[in-house]
Each structure stands twice: as C-alpha cells, then as structure tokens.
XYZ file of C-alpha atoms in Angstrom:
728
model
C 91.520 113.578 126.332
C 89.484 116.745 126.022
C 92.491 118.884 126.923
C 94.583 117.109 124.313
C 91.953 117.590 121.616
C 91.703 121.228 122.525
C 95.437 121.763 122.150
C 95.377 120.123 118.749
C 92.368 122.090 117.555
C 94.036 125.356 118.484
C 96.940 124.531 116.191
C 95.047 122.742 113.424
C 96.593 124.962 110.776
C 100.100 124.008 111.890
C 99.166 120.327 111.897
C 97.622 120.656 108.439
C 100.700 122.452 107.115
C 103.068 119.803 108.468
C 100.857 116.963 107.242
C 100.662 118.568 103.803
C 104.426 119.031 103.678
C 105.140 115.439 104.672
C 102.556 114.190 102.198
C 104.149 116.320 99.482
C 107.542 114.813 100.284
C 105.977 111.367 100.194
C 104.463 112.159 96.823
C 107.816 113.318 95.494
C 109.411 110.102 96.714
C 106.614 107.993 95.230
C 106.876 109.584 91.796
C 110.601 110.341 91.613
C 112.083 107.226 93.189
C 113.337 104.593 90.794
C 110.875 101.668 90.540
C 111.811 98.198 91.745
C 110.767 95.140 89.730
C 110.478 91.500 90.755
C 111.175 88.415 88.653
C 110.262 84.868 89.668
C 110.780 81.327 88.369
C 109.492 77.926 89.526
C 111.562 74.729 89.448
C 110.187 71.226 90.035
C 112.582 68.804 91.706
C 111.586 65.125 91.352
C 112.172 62.648 94.143
C 113.992 60.169 91.881
C 116.332 60.359 88.981
C 113.692 59.436 86.463
C 115.464 56.318 85.190
C 113.568 54.713 82.328
C 112.696 51.361 83.941
C 112.140 50.039 87.399
C 114.860 47.482 86.825
C 117.302 50.195 85.938
C 116.385 52.119 89.036
C 116.762 49.031 91.198
C 120.195 48.125 89.914
C 121.368 51.712 90.087
C 120.120 52.109 93.605
C 121.970 48.979 94.601
C 125.165 49.698 92.738
C 125.212 53.460 93.464
C 122.741 54.536 96.178
C 123.565 58.208 95.645
C 122.140 58.000 92.110
C 118.613 57.295 93.355
C 118.820 59.345 96.552
C 115.801 61.559 97.111
C 116.351 65.244 96.525
C 115.272 67.219 99.586
C 113.963 70.730 99.070
C 116.354 72.149 101.652
C 119.374 70.681 99.962
C 118.271 71.717 96.491
C 117.624 75.269 97.675
C 121.213 75.427 98.890
C 122.443 74.200 95.521
C 120.193 76.616 93.633
C 121.679 79.568 95.500
C 125.228 78.235 95.522
C 128.217 80.054 94.144
C 128.548 77.411 91.410
C 125.153 78.292 89.939
C 125.117 82.026 90.660
C 128.604 82.696 89.343
C 127.662 81.148 85.996
C 124.761 83.613 85.671
C 127.050 86.496 86.626
C 129.538 85.500 83.948
C 126.947 84.734 81.277
C 125.137 88.053 81.709
C 128.220 90.044 82.741
C 126.401 91.357 85.780
C 129.621 92.888 87.054
C 129.319 95.546 84.335
C 126.872 98.359 85.115
C 126.235 101.030 82.513
C 123.378 103.537 82.468
C 122.703 107.011 81.061
C 123.931 109.972 83.082
C 120.679 111.488 84.356
C 120.002 114.892 85.836
C 119.896 114.627 89.664
C 116.563 113.690 91.262
C 114.269 114.185 88.275
C 116.349 113.017 85.331
C 115.541 109.306 85.555
C 111.856 110.041 86.177
C 111.645 112.321 83.158
C 113.398 109.751 80.978
C 110.939 107.047 82.051
C 107.749 108.974 81.369
C 108.588 111.671 78.803
C 111.001 110.100 76.365
C 109.866 111.979 73.272
C 109.892 115.557 74.559
C 112.238 118.013 72.794
C 114.473 119.205 75.610
C 116.196 122.595 75.480
C 119.888 122.543 74.744
C 120.886 123.959 78.127
C 119.206 120.994 79.861
C 121.434 118.641 77.886
C 124.583 120.283 79.155
C 127.073 118.204 81.154
C 126.003 115.117 79.199
C 122.655 114.673 80.933
C 120.369 112.078 79.339
C 116.673 112.869 78.980
C 115.233 110.464 76.403
C 116.101 107.132 74.744
C 119.847 106.986 75.351
C 121.141 103.410 75.679
C 124.413 101.510 75.741
C 125.444 97.838 75.484
C 128.900 96.877 76.720
C 130.023 93.436 75.585
C 133.146 93.332 77.741
C 134.992 95.507 80.216
C 138.093 94.456 82.098
C 139.923 96.870 84.373
C 142.877 96.590 86.742
C 142.071 95.362 90.238
C 142.532 98.817 91.728
C 139.917 100.266 89.381
C 137.149 97.812 90.252
C 134.223 99.769 91.616
C 135.571 103.082 90.327
C 133.288 105.231 88.216
C 133.976 105.689 84.529
C 132.200 107.934 82.033
C 131.574 107.082 78.395
C 130.576 110.052 76.236
C 129.073 109.624 72.791
C 130.963 111.236 69.915
C 130.235 111.541 66.238
C 130.840 108.830 63.629
C 130.245 105.932 66.021
C 133.021 106.881 68.389
C 133.103 107.510 72.105
C 135.413 108.859 74.790
C 136.254 107.152 78.075
C 137.122 109.226 81.118
C 137.448 108.741 84.862
C 139.318 109.796 87.968
C 141.843 107.017 87.414
C 142.671 108.192 83.883
C 145.187 110.915 83.186
C 143.194 112.090 80.166
C 140.137 110.935 78.211
C 140.702 108.218 75.619
C 138.629 107.481 72.534
C 137.342 104.255 71.042
C 135.019 102.976 68.338
C 131.726 101.164 68.768
C 131.938 97.478 67.819
C 135.708 97.294 68.281
C 137.569 95.798 71.249
C 139.781 98.599 72.542
C 142.778 98.481 74.881
C 143.713 101.535 76.916
C 146.885 101.825 78.978
C 146.591 103.505 82.397
C 148.820 103.962 85.435
C 147.094 101.006 87.128
C 147.156 98.724 84.101
C 145.308 97.930 80.878
C 141.596 98.586 80.350
C 139.906 96.356 77.773
C 136.557 97.641 76.517
C 134.132 96.664 73.802
C 130.970 98.718 73.242
C 128.527 96.937 70.924
C 125.798 99.579 70.847
C 125.669 103.261 71.707
C 122.447 105.247 71.252
C 122.565 108.954 72.006
C 123.357 112.327 70.572
C 126.974 113.472 70.617
C 127.713 114.635 74.145
C 125.385 112.162 75.850
C 127.170 110.620 78.824
C 126.886 107.192 80.424
C 127.981 106.148 83.905
C 129.933 102.881 83.847
C 131.218 100.777 86.746
C 133.168 97.518 86.542
C 132.559 95.828 89.884
C 134.435 92.986 91.487
C 133.104 89.655 90.235
C 133.457 88.145 93.677
C 131.464 90.959 95.271
C 128.748 90.764 92.619
C 128.366 87.018 93.137
C 128.139 87.458 96.909
C 125.629 90.306 96.607
C 123.492 88.328 94.183
C 123.487 85.330 96.509
C 122.217 87.567 99.302
C 119.570 89.131 97.074
C 118.084 85.818 95.931
C 114.969 84.673 97.761
C 114.567 80.896 97.506
C 111.570 79.180 99.058
C 109.549 75.994 98.672
C 106.026 76.454 97.367
C 103.735 74.770 99.851
C 104.789 71.935 102.135
C 106.875 69.075 100.724
C 105.862 70.058 97.211
C 109.431 69.961 95.890
C 108.573 73.053 93.859
C 111.179 75.757 94.415
C 110.504 79.449 93.913
C 113.386 81.773 93.051
C 112.714 85.511 93.350
C 114.951 88.481 92.606
C 114.262 92.203 92.845
C 116.040 94.956 90.990
C 115.657 98.269 89.195
C 116.212 96.914 85.670
C 113.278 94.639 84.712
C 115.065 93.004 81.787
C 118.171 92.378 83.879
C 116.390 90.737 86.829
C 114.305 88.566 84.491
C 117.353 87.417 82.547
C 119.239 86.739 85.772
C 116.660 84.413 87.343
C 116.100 82.599 84.041
C 119.823 82.039 83.605
C 120.148 80.776 87.176
C 117.213 78.406 86.625
C 118.600 77.027 83.360
C 122.054 76.555 84.844
C 120.617 74.755 87.860
C 118.645 72.356 85.640
C 121.718 71.746 83.489
C 123.943 71.140 86.497
C 121.354 68.769 87.936
C 121.252 66.767 84.713
C 125.042 66.765 84.511
C 125.282 65.423 88.045
C 122.936 62.577 87.194
C 124.860 61.856 84.006
C 128.140 61.745 85.922
C 126.662 59.341 88.444
C 125.317 57.188 85.611
C 128.726 57.225 83.910
C 130.493 56.166 87.094
C 127.996 53.371 87.636
C 128.380 52.313 84.015
C 132.149 52.118 84.373
C 131.763 50.010 87.475
C 129.327 47.592 85.849
C 131.442 47.267 82.720
C 134.436 46.423 84.859
C 132.436 43.535 86.335
C 131.372 42.110 82.971
C 134.413 39.853 82.229
C 134.399 38.298 85.678
C 130.638 37.758 85.592
C 130.819 36.136 82.159
C 133.650 33.834 83.216
C 131.787 32.904 86.390
C 128.692 32.013 84.362
C 130.646 29.884 81.873
C 132.476 28.019 84.626
C 129.214 27.296 86.443
C 127.650 25.898 83.272
C 130.719 23.734 82.617
C 130.656 22.276 86.139
C 126.963 21.525 85.909
C 127.320 19.805 82.515
C 130.236 17.727 83.761
C 128.241 16.671 86.847
C 125.303 15.580 84.728
C 127.563 13.509 82.491
C 128.932 11.582 85.452
C 125.688 11.142 87.437
C 122.305 9.749 86.606
C 119.749 12.328 87.791
C 116.031 11.886 88.182
C 113.424 14.642 88.400
C 114.333 16.808 91.396
C 110.682 17.481 92.259
C 108.550 20.581 92.628
C 109.630 21.286 96.210
C 113.282 21.215 95.240
C 112.606 23.521 92.288
C 111.035 26.080 94.638
C 113.977 25.789 96.998
C 116.331 26.213 94.032
C 114.498 29.356 92.909
C 114.504 30.892 96.383
C 118.154 30.092 96.924
C 119.081 31.580 93.562
C 117.227 34.805 94.253
C 118.755 35.028 97.711
C 122.213 34.474 96.298
C 121.680 37.238 93.713
C 120.501 39.684 96.341
C 123.394 38.766 98.614
C 125.920 39.382 95.868
C 124.285 42.688 95.000
C 124.349 43.808 98.636
C 128.026 42.933 98.933
C 128.834 44.974 95.830
C 126.852 47.881 97.258
C 128.783 47.654 100.509
C 132.039 47.582 98.611
C 131.202 50.863 96.874
C 129.918 52.495 100.062
C 133.047 51.518 101.969
C 135.094 53.610 99.545
C 133.048 56.687 100.502
C 132.100 56.240 104.152
C 133.499 54.829 107.350
C 132.446 51.438 108.694
C 130.035 52.943 111.239
C 128.231 55.141 108.723
C 124.437 54.559 108.825
C 124.350 53.520 105.159
C 127.014 50.828 105.649
C 125.414 49.644 108.892
C 122.052 49.265 107.108
C 123.629 47.259 104.268
C 125.466 45.042 106.781
C 122.160 44.285 108.490
C 120.590 43.326 105.142
C 123.593 41.134 104.304
C 123.341 39.341 107.651
C 119.603 38.800 107.243
C 119.990 37.477 103.712
C 122.877 35.223 104.780
C 120.741 33.693 107.538
C 117.938 33.057 105.058
C 120.382 31.432 102.647
C 121.828 29.277 105.430
C 118.332 28.002 106.274
C 117.786 27.018 102.656
C 121.137 25.214 102.597
C 120.165 23.230 105.703
C 116.997 22.056 103.973
C 119.008 20.981 100.938
C 121.304 18.839 103.126
C 118.375 16.545 103.907
C 118.264 15.450 100.250
C 120.312 12.601 98.769
C 123.912 13.414 97.981
C 123.438 13.340 94.193
C 120.481 15.689 94.360
C 122.387 18.001 96.695
C 125.201 18.339 94.200
C 122.826 18.864 91.309
C 120.866 21.544 93.154
C 124.048 23.316 94.163
C 125.385 23.420 90.609
C 122.003 24.391 89.143
C 121.830 27.254 91.628
C 125.278 28.484 90.637
C 124.310 28.404 86.957
C 121.054 30.246 87.551
C 122.612 32.885 89.776
C 125.494 33.614 87.451
C 123.214 33.651 84.388
C 120.686 36.004 85.978
C 123.393 38.344 87.211
C 125.076 38.445 83.844
C 121.795 39.086 81.993
C 120.730 41.854 84.360
C 124.168 43.361 84.191
C 124.040 43.602 80.409
C 120.528 45.015 80.483
C 121.457 47.660 83.067
C 124.557 48.658 81.163
C 122.381 49.458 78.154
C 119.970 51.454 80.293
C 122.818 53.421 81.898
C 124.154 54.248 78.469
C 120.774 55.721 77.555
C 120.661 57.732 80.805
C 124.163 59.073 80.258
C 123.440 60.048 76.677
C 120.088 61.672 77.469
C 121.253 63.524 80.603
C 117.930 63.051 82.345
C 117.931 65.166 85.519
C 115.650 65.427 88.530
C 114.962 69.166 88.073
C 112.729 70.921 85.568
C 112.176 74.629 84.936
C 108.380 74.720 84.844
C 107.778 78.472 84.965
C 110.293 80.886 83.459
C 110.172 84.611 84.110
C 108.832 87.171 81.692
C 110.108 90.728 81.792
C 107.987 92.365 84.525
C 105.895 95.294 83.337
C 104.718 96.658 86.661
C 107.012 97.543 89.580
C 106.385 96.217 93.061
C 107.780 99.375 94.619
C 107.056 102.141 95.190
C 103.353 101.581 95.856
C 102.247 105.148 95.275
C 98.851 104.935 96.953
C 100.329 103.284 100.030
C 103.145 105.820 100.241
C 100.699 108.711 100.005
C 98.498 107.175 102.688
C 101.419 106.448 105.004
C 102.935 109.883 104.426
C 99.580 111.501 105.223
C 99.279 109.533 108.452
C 102.912 110.204 109.278
C 102.415 113.893 108.546
C 99.493 114.048 110.948
C 101.511 112.252 113.614
C 104.478 114.568 113.090
C 102.165 117.577 113.178
C 100.597 116.385 116.404
C 104.028 115.697 117.872
C 105.355 119.113 116.887
C 102.235 120.763 118.270
C 102.536 119.002 121.600
C 106.250 119.770 121.745
C 105.654 123.457 121.008
C 102.916 123.548 123.605
C 105.248 121.960 126.103
C 108.212 124.206 125.315
C 106.688 127.528 124.339
C 102.913 127.679 124.696
C 101.364 129.396 127.672
C 98.781 127.997 130.033
C 95.215 127.689 128.828
C 93.610 125.719 131.620
C 93.219 126.637 135.293
C 93.507 122.928 136.078
C 97.007 122.861 134.594
C 98.105 125.726 136.834
C 96.658 124.174 139.954
C 97.985 120.677 139.162
C 101.524 121.751 138.310
C 102.118 124.654 140.696
C 99.864 123.857 143.625
C 98.436 127.408 143.509
C 94.716 128.050 143.437
C 93.304 129.924 140.462
C 91.024 132.502 142.080
C 89.582 133.888 138.870
C 89.544 133.308 135.136
C 89.076 136.618 133.348
C 87.707 136.320 129.814
C 89.086 138.384 126.973
C 86.774 141.343 126.460
C 86.165 142.833 123.002
C 84.833 145.939 124.769
C 88.251 146.567 126.245
C 89.694 146.637 122.741
C 87.181 149.299 121.816
C 88.229 151.356 124.835
C 91.878 151.046 123.906
C 91.152 152.340 120.412
C 89.205 155.277 121.853
C 92.074 156.074 124.220
C 94.353 156.520 121.238
C 92.187 159.388 119.949
C 90.760 160.650 123.264
C 93.407 160.083 125.942
C 91.598 162.338 128.417
C 88.621 159.991 128.650
C 88.703 157.288 131.283
C 89.009 153.892 129.677
C 88.206 151.647 132.599
C 86.099 148.687 131.561
C 84.457 148.472 134.985
C 83.125 152.021 134.570
C 82.167 152.008 130.889
C 80.769 148.462 130.668
C 79.945 147.305 134.191
C 78.075 144.254 132.926
C 80.933 142.886 130.847
C 81.783 139.241 131.643
C 85.327 140.278 132.556
C 83.984 142.713 135.142
C 81.680 140.019 136.485
C 84.658 137.726 136.911
C 86.466 140.469 138.849
C 83.423 140.839 141.077
C 83.613 137.127 141.803
C 87.254 137.576 142.690
C 86.347 140.509 144.942
C 84.280 138.176 147.090
C 87.060 135.617 147.275
C 89.592 138.351 148.044
C 87.675 139.556 151.053
C 87.859 136.102 152.602
C 91.532 135.819 151.696
C 92.290 139.107 153.466
C 90.572 137.875 156.612
C 93.179 135.142 156.915
C 96.120 137.349 155.949
C 98.348 139.281 158.328
C 97.327 142.637 156.813
C 95.113 144.178 154.173
C 97.890 144.939 151.705
C 97.301 143.111 148.435
C 99.963 142.983 145.740
C 99.322 141.961 142.144
C 102.382 140.822 140.223
C 103.077 139.177 136.911
C 106.004 137.063 135.740
C 106.674 139.225 132.666
C 105.343 142.420 131.064
C 102.409 142.650 128.650
C 100.093 140.243 130.452
C 97.353 142.731 131.456
C 98.334 143.038 135.113
C 97.748 146.809 135.269
C 94.385 146.364 133.544
C 93.351 143.844 136.193
C 94.635 146.018 139.050
C 92.881 149.199 137.889
C 89.538 147.502 137.317
C 89.792 145.510 140.538
C 90.437 148.713 142.499
C 87.384 150.307 140.901
C 85.192 147.303 141.745
C 86.465 147.172 145.338
C 85.733 150.876 145.791
C 82.300 150.478 144.259
C 81.609 147.822 146.872
C 82.059 150.361 149.659
C 85.686 149.668 150.543
C 88.107 152.520 151.048
C 90.888 151.592 148.652
C 94.367 152.985 148.065
C 95.716 152.010 144.658
C 99.519 152.179 144.495
C 101.406 152.029 141.210
C 104.488 150.181 142.433
C 106.191 149.898 139.049
C 108.876 152.569 139.410
C 110.300 151.720 136.015
C 107.360 151.723 133.606
C 104.279 152.354 135.706
C 101.392 153.820 133.718
C 98.286 153.260 135.832
C 97.553 156.985 135.702
C 96.586 156.677 132.042
C 93.793 154.265 132.951
C 92.168 156.990 135.058
C 92.880 159.818 132.642
C 95.367 161.463 135.014
C 98.463 163.337 133.977
C 101.840 162.122 135.148
C 102.589 163.539 138.610
C 104.892 162.890 141.570
C 104.031 159.734 143.436
C 105.631 156.751 145.141
C 109.147 157.502 143.953
C 109.019 160.981 145.511
C 107.325 159.665 148.684
C 110.171 157.195 149.232
C 112.627 160.079 149.122
C 110.432 162.482 151.142
C 108.135 160.338 153.296
C 106.599 163.438 154.923
C 104.951 164.267 151.599
C 103.280 160.869 151.327
C 99.781 162.044 152.179
C 100.039 165.029 149.874
C 101.135 162.882 146.934
C 98.052 160.678 147.146
C 95.388 161.724 144.644
C 92.159 161.697 146.616
C 88.862 160.364 145.377
C 89.699 159.838 141.747
C 86.608 157.714 142.087
C 84.302 157.313 145.066
C 86.217 155.511 147.855
C 89.309 155.206 145.643
C 92.557 157.081 146.252
C 95.528 156.740 143.928
C 99.289 156.998 144.383
C 101.103 157.193 141.088
C 104.531 155.694 140.483
C 105.858 159.190 140.011
C 108.737 160.185 137.859
C 110.912 157.181 137.150
C 113.973 157.220 139.449
C 117.402 155.967 138.465
C 117.610 153.666 141.500
C 114.163 152.106 142.015
C 115.413 148.946 143.738
C 117.451 150.913 146.265
C 114.487 153.152 147.078
C 112.227 150.163 147.668
C 114.791 148.444 149.868
C 114.784 151.371 152.280
C 112.603 151.342 155.376
C 110.403 154.129 154.047
C 108.439 151.825 151.749
C 107.493 149.471 154.568
C 106.657 152.387 156.861
C 104.481 154.136 154.294
C 102.581 150.967 153.326
C 101.990 150.084 156.967
C 100.625 153.564 157.614
C 98.374 153.346 154.583
C 97.132 149.960 155.730
C 95.867 151.575 158.920
C 93.895 154.232 157.051
C 92.362 152.139 154.238
C 90.322 148.974 154.042
C 92.522 147.650 151.243
C 95.882 148.786 149.906
C 96.240 147.454 146.347
C 99.761 147.503 144.880
C 100.525 147.049 141.192
C 104.135 145.810 141.129
C 106.769 145.506 138.427
C 107.193 142.128 136.637
C 108.591 139.549 139.041
C 111.020 137.905 136.624
C 112.109 141.026 134.768
C 113.380 143.016 137.764
C 113.875 142.513 141.487
C 111.415 145.211 142.584
C 108.488 142.855 143.105
C 110.556 140.591 145.339
C 111.584 143.582 147.461
C 107.977 144.731 147.864
C 106.492 141.285 148.473
C 107.291 140.838 152.200
C 105.123 143.828 153.174
C 102.030 142.375 151.455
C 99.676 140.103 153.333
C 98.269 138.688 150.076
C 100.081 138.230 146.758
C 98.366 137.250 143.544
C 100.126 136.377 140.299
C 98.462 137.464 137.061
C 99.004 134.952 134.216
C 98.128 135.580 130.584
C 96.075 132.966 128.762
C 98.182 131.231 126.105
C 101.223 133.374 126.915
C 102.409 132.798 130.465
C 104.083 129.436 130.922
C 103.920 127.168 133.911
C 107.645 127.533 134.437
C 107.291 131.318 134.724
C 104.656 130.954 137.422
C 106.816 128.450 139.285
C 109.897 130.657 139.033
C 107.979 133.718 140.228
C 106.654 131.765 143.203
C 110.174 130.596 143.969
C 111.573 134.123 143.914
C 108.868 135.404 146.243
C 109.560 132.501 148.587
C 113.224 133.478 148.690
C 112.190 136.852 150.175
C 109.925 135.220 152.752
C 106.685 135.939 150.875
C 104.051 133.415 149.849
C 101.896 133.633 146.746
C 98.216 133.364 147.634
C 96.872 132.452 144.213
C 96.705 133.095 140.477
C 94.456 135.145 138.210
C 94.224 133.799 134.629
C 93.691 136.842 132.411
C 92.636 137.094 128.776
C 90.842 133.750 128.613
C 89.522 133.078 125.097
C 86.798 130.491 124.808
C 87.448 130.093 121.096
C 91.105 129.318 121.715
C 90.482 127.369 124.885
C 90.960 123.673 125.079
C 88.175 121.468 123.804
C 87.880 120.028 127.289
C 87.073 123.410 128.806
C 84.436 124.149 126.198
C 82.897 120.732 126.623
C 82.604 121.211 130.382
C 81.247 124.740 130.437
C 79.813 125.275 126.969
C 79.179 128.678 125.447
C 77.535 129.977 128.618
C 80.773 129.894 130.604
C 81.294 133.671 130.508
C 77.937 135.250 129.832
C 75.669 137.409 131.907
C 72.061 138.464 131.541
C 71.577 140.740 128.528
C 75.313 141.097 128.060
C 77.192 140.285 124.895
C 79.363 137.345 125.878
C 81.105 136.731 122.591
C 84.833 136.449 123.051
C 87.855 136.404 120.865
C-alpha cells in the first residue's frame, strides 16, 4: 500500500489535472444537458362496480357475474397501459408531431432556458438559430408514409407566413398561420396547419411527423405503472420526458381515458344485463298470472283450513329455495354461452344448483307427509310466491340497471391528477459533480498507474529484486553537490569535478563506500578481479558512478586500473580534467603500446586508460583477441580492473566485453530505467555467456521516492554526520 501511495503522490498534479478535467466535463453535462421532468397520477380502482343497492348488486352478480367481478391490480395495470388507452392519448394530444425551435448546438437550448430576454447579436441568429422565446403550435400534420420520421424545417416569415423545407421537398413551400395548407411532393400530399408561430422572421423550427404506431409503442414502453402499497388497488402512472407540459398532459389524458373506458365497460355490462332481464319480463309475468289463476281455482274447489305455522315456514323456505334455484339456472345459462362446461365458474354454479336441488327435495319430502288437500295448496301457494317475488325483483332490478347505465358508474377514479412539474428530476447537478469528481480521481489514478507501468522507471530496490531476481548492491542518492560541480565544470573545465574528491562526506559518496565493501566480497567469489559497469541506455550516470567508485577504491589502498570502454562516446577523461589522448582504441590496434597508453597515477593508486580517439569499427576491435589479452594482463598487475562500458541496449559493445569480466553490475537510473530494460540487458549478457552480478540504483530522490520507502527509512535514510543530506 505504501508503494502505491508513493506512486500516486509523485504524480499528484497529473491526477489533479485529470480529475479537474473530468469534473469540468461533468459540470458541462450537468448544466448543458436538457432537463428531464416526471409527471405522475394516482387512480383508485374499487373492488366492485359500485351499484347503488345491495339488491342490485346481488341480481347483477347472479345474472352477469362479470359485472361484479373484482378488479385485480395486475389486470387493471395491463388495461391502463394498453394500446386502447395509450393510443387515445396519442391521438388527442397529437404526440406523433414534434416541433421545437432550432437551437444552436450544445449551448443553444441551455441559453434559451435561462437567458430568454438577452439581446443576441445578429450573427448569432444566423442559420435560423433560436435563442429566446420562440414557440410554435401545430394543430395537424399529415405526411406520406415514406416521410414519417423525416426532418422538416419551418421558418418564420413576415405577415404571419412561414416556409416549409426538408430533404424530401424539391423546393421550400410557403403557408399561412391559422390556415390548413396542402403541399404536393414526390411522395404524396403534406397537410399542415400551424395555429401559432412566435419568432422573428428567419427563426427556424425543427419538425418531425413520426409514425403513430411507433409513438404508441414507445409511449407504452415509457410508462411506469405500479401499485401503491400492497393490495391497495391504487395505481400509480409515471412518465418522464423533456417537455414538462407535454408529459403532464399525457399522463392526465391517459388517466381520464382509462376512467372513461372503465365506466363505459360497466355501462355496457349493465346494458347487456338490462336487455336480458327485459327479455325475461313477459314470461315471468305470464308465469305469475298462471300461478295465481291455478291457486284461485284450487281454493274455489277445495275447502281449506289454516295450514299451520310449521307449514308456513316450510312454504317460505321452499319459495326462497325455488327462487335461488331459478336464479342459479339463469346464471348457468348465461355462463354456458361464454365458457365451456368444465370451466371453473360453470362447475361452481353446477355445485350450487345440485346443493339447492337437494335442499328443495328434502322440503318436498316433508310436504308429502301432509294431507293431500294441504299438499296441493302448499304447492300452488309456493308457485304463486316464487313467481311473484321473481317478477317484483326483476322489475326493481331493471330500474336499478337503467340508473347504472345512464349514470355510467365505473370502478375507477382519478384521485390525483398531475400538475405541470416545475423541477426536473435529471440531471441532479450536485450528484453529477460529485460522481464526476470521484470518477476523475479514479481515472487519474488509473492513468497514473498505467503510465507508471508502461513508461515510468524503477523507484524501489524491492521492485528490481522482486521482478528481475538481481540484488541491488547500492542505492545512490541524488546529490545537489554534484550539480554544483557540473556547473563549475562548464566555466572551469580544467578543474577536477569528482564528487568523491571535492565532497568526500556526501551521502552519495558514502553509499559508494558501502558498495566498495560489498564489491570486495563479490570479487572474492568471482573468477577474476575485472569489474564491468554497464547501463541499459545512455544518460543514467554510469560514468559518474564508475569514476567516483574508482577514486574510492584507490583511496582504500587498492591499485586500480580504470578503463573507459565506451569506444563510441567515452568521456571519462573529462571527470579527471584530462585532455583527450590515445587509449583503448589505439591499444587494441597496437597491443605493444598498451602500457604506454595508460595514464599513471592520475590519483594515488589509480591508473587510467582512456577510450582514445573514436574508431570507425569499435565492435570489430573489441571482438579481436587483443582486448581479452590486454584485460587479462592488466588483471595480473592491478587489484581491480574497472571497466566503464557502452550502453548495453544501444550497441553490442558491452555484450562483447562482458565475458572477460568476473563481475558485472548494471547501473539503473531512479525513475528513468525501466524493469524491462534491466531484464533485457541481463538477457543479452546471458546470451554471451556472462552473468550480471547485481544492480546499482543511481540518482535516488527521497522527495520523489515512494511513500513506502520514506515511511520505512524516514528522512535519515541518506544522511551522514555533519553532512547536508537534503536531496532533490
């Protein structure tokens, strides 16, 4: 985690810039995007039809069960969003016609919303752009089928006239506001009526006549219909759109049409039931009159005594059972015209009929125990009572059904209509700004990590060791004193600019001293005392490290031969204030002059062999046997032979020289050298049979180092007693 934080802190400015840019884009979207409004209505759906009396409801439920069927929320939601209801709203509001002012791209609509009264320069109103209160109302627009969905442009003219143009028109045509116009085109006739046109001459409006079928389908998909709560039978209809007046009018029209359709359905059911009952009236009346006539005739021919209280109760029960049985049979007759015999509704009615018939049969058995005269009287009295009750109820229910049909009482009620919404639901500016800020930070972090992965150099010794398997022998801090020496060398090139000589207590020099100790042990395990320092690419401070290391080794009492092995751009001689002279290049051509070309004792215990004058064929010279012979001879005369080679990845020279060296160290630059370069350099040395001993991380900057490194070592990581340890 510390390493990750350190990487992010090093590039905090990049992260801040990316986060600010993303937040700015989010702000532009929040303020320039067209707002979205939401309109909502509530509809209450009753469980019953709301018939005026319980008797009316009972007879209607028996005669026509569908009239009193409970309205389920799921079913009503399907009806509310059905094509029947939605298409009426589309037609009533002409939602298939879209007309709006022609705004300037991106900012035009935003400016028109918030700055309607500003006086805009004439050049901004060119091309018909609308900037203020332009408006248009189109009463009707019919186009040929091929032109549905095609864009048309209406441009305001003087004297209440306008021009109509589009890709499908050969030339613009003109019309007058308030007049139904007909325009002939190649595809057919366009019928257009513009009722209102507000705008200066030249103001343009974008008009589209969409397919009615597509608009209905799209509106059905856009509607959100839910039930408020659980089993509340309160339906919520929600619609979102960019025109607040349009979405409000749409949901209100859908709600009103649904309520009207619901009432119409109930009225139709009532009318059908009324027709059925009226058709039964003559037969019921005749049946009643015949029953009364039979009873009167029976009484005239028989002497009847009081039938008794028990028989009266039996008569009442039998009459009621007979009425219910007749009603159930009529109900089954109507249901059989709609459903099959095994339908659950018919099966339920059949069970009720069977139960009622059994009850009636039991009553008849009890009547048979009476005397014959009383049996006949009871039977006729029952017929009279049943027929009279049925006829009376039938007349009463017919009157009630007439009232229901005339009043169109439905089961649905619009309890909460929609007002024109004032505040949009999107965009939520504060949320967009917050999300864009968070997204910007995440993008900045992602870009930073990607750049670090693709382009950034190593900053942690642990990364080198973990990914390459090579040990980091030393981490050399960036020295501000070295920068001072480099500036002095520009004005006084003859002065020696070695850091180890001018500032021996510098933390960088101390780090090289630590490496000197480790190097001595490394040489003990190597096959010879030839040490080569190489770097993957130029400009990493390899020559600086080599020159100062040679000085420190010599100061420790070792006899050192420093060889500038870069035959292409070697410049070690400048570090010691020496003039360019023949060196290794000449020795490879004339090996007998090798000893003479070595500059003796440029410092105590330190001899120096320059690169010499740059040859035209450095690789070929190094591939000859003379280089190996000369280095082997030097190894026998010195404690350490230190070679500063050319960049390993830039040229092949380092790979040619590597096999002669017993120890090879790669110099990596903090924040510059990448892991892949170290791995590739190691691979190239391995191809020549040489093995890299370790890595020196040069130019380490504590300020730029990872947070994890600073947290582990603190500010004392590269300080020495009484020495200025501040780093850059």
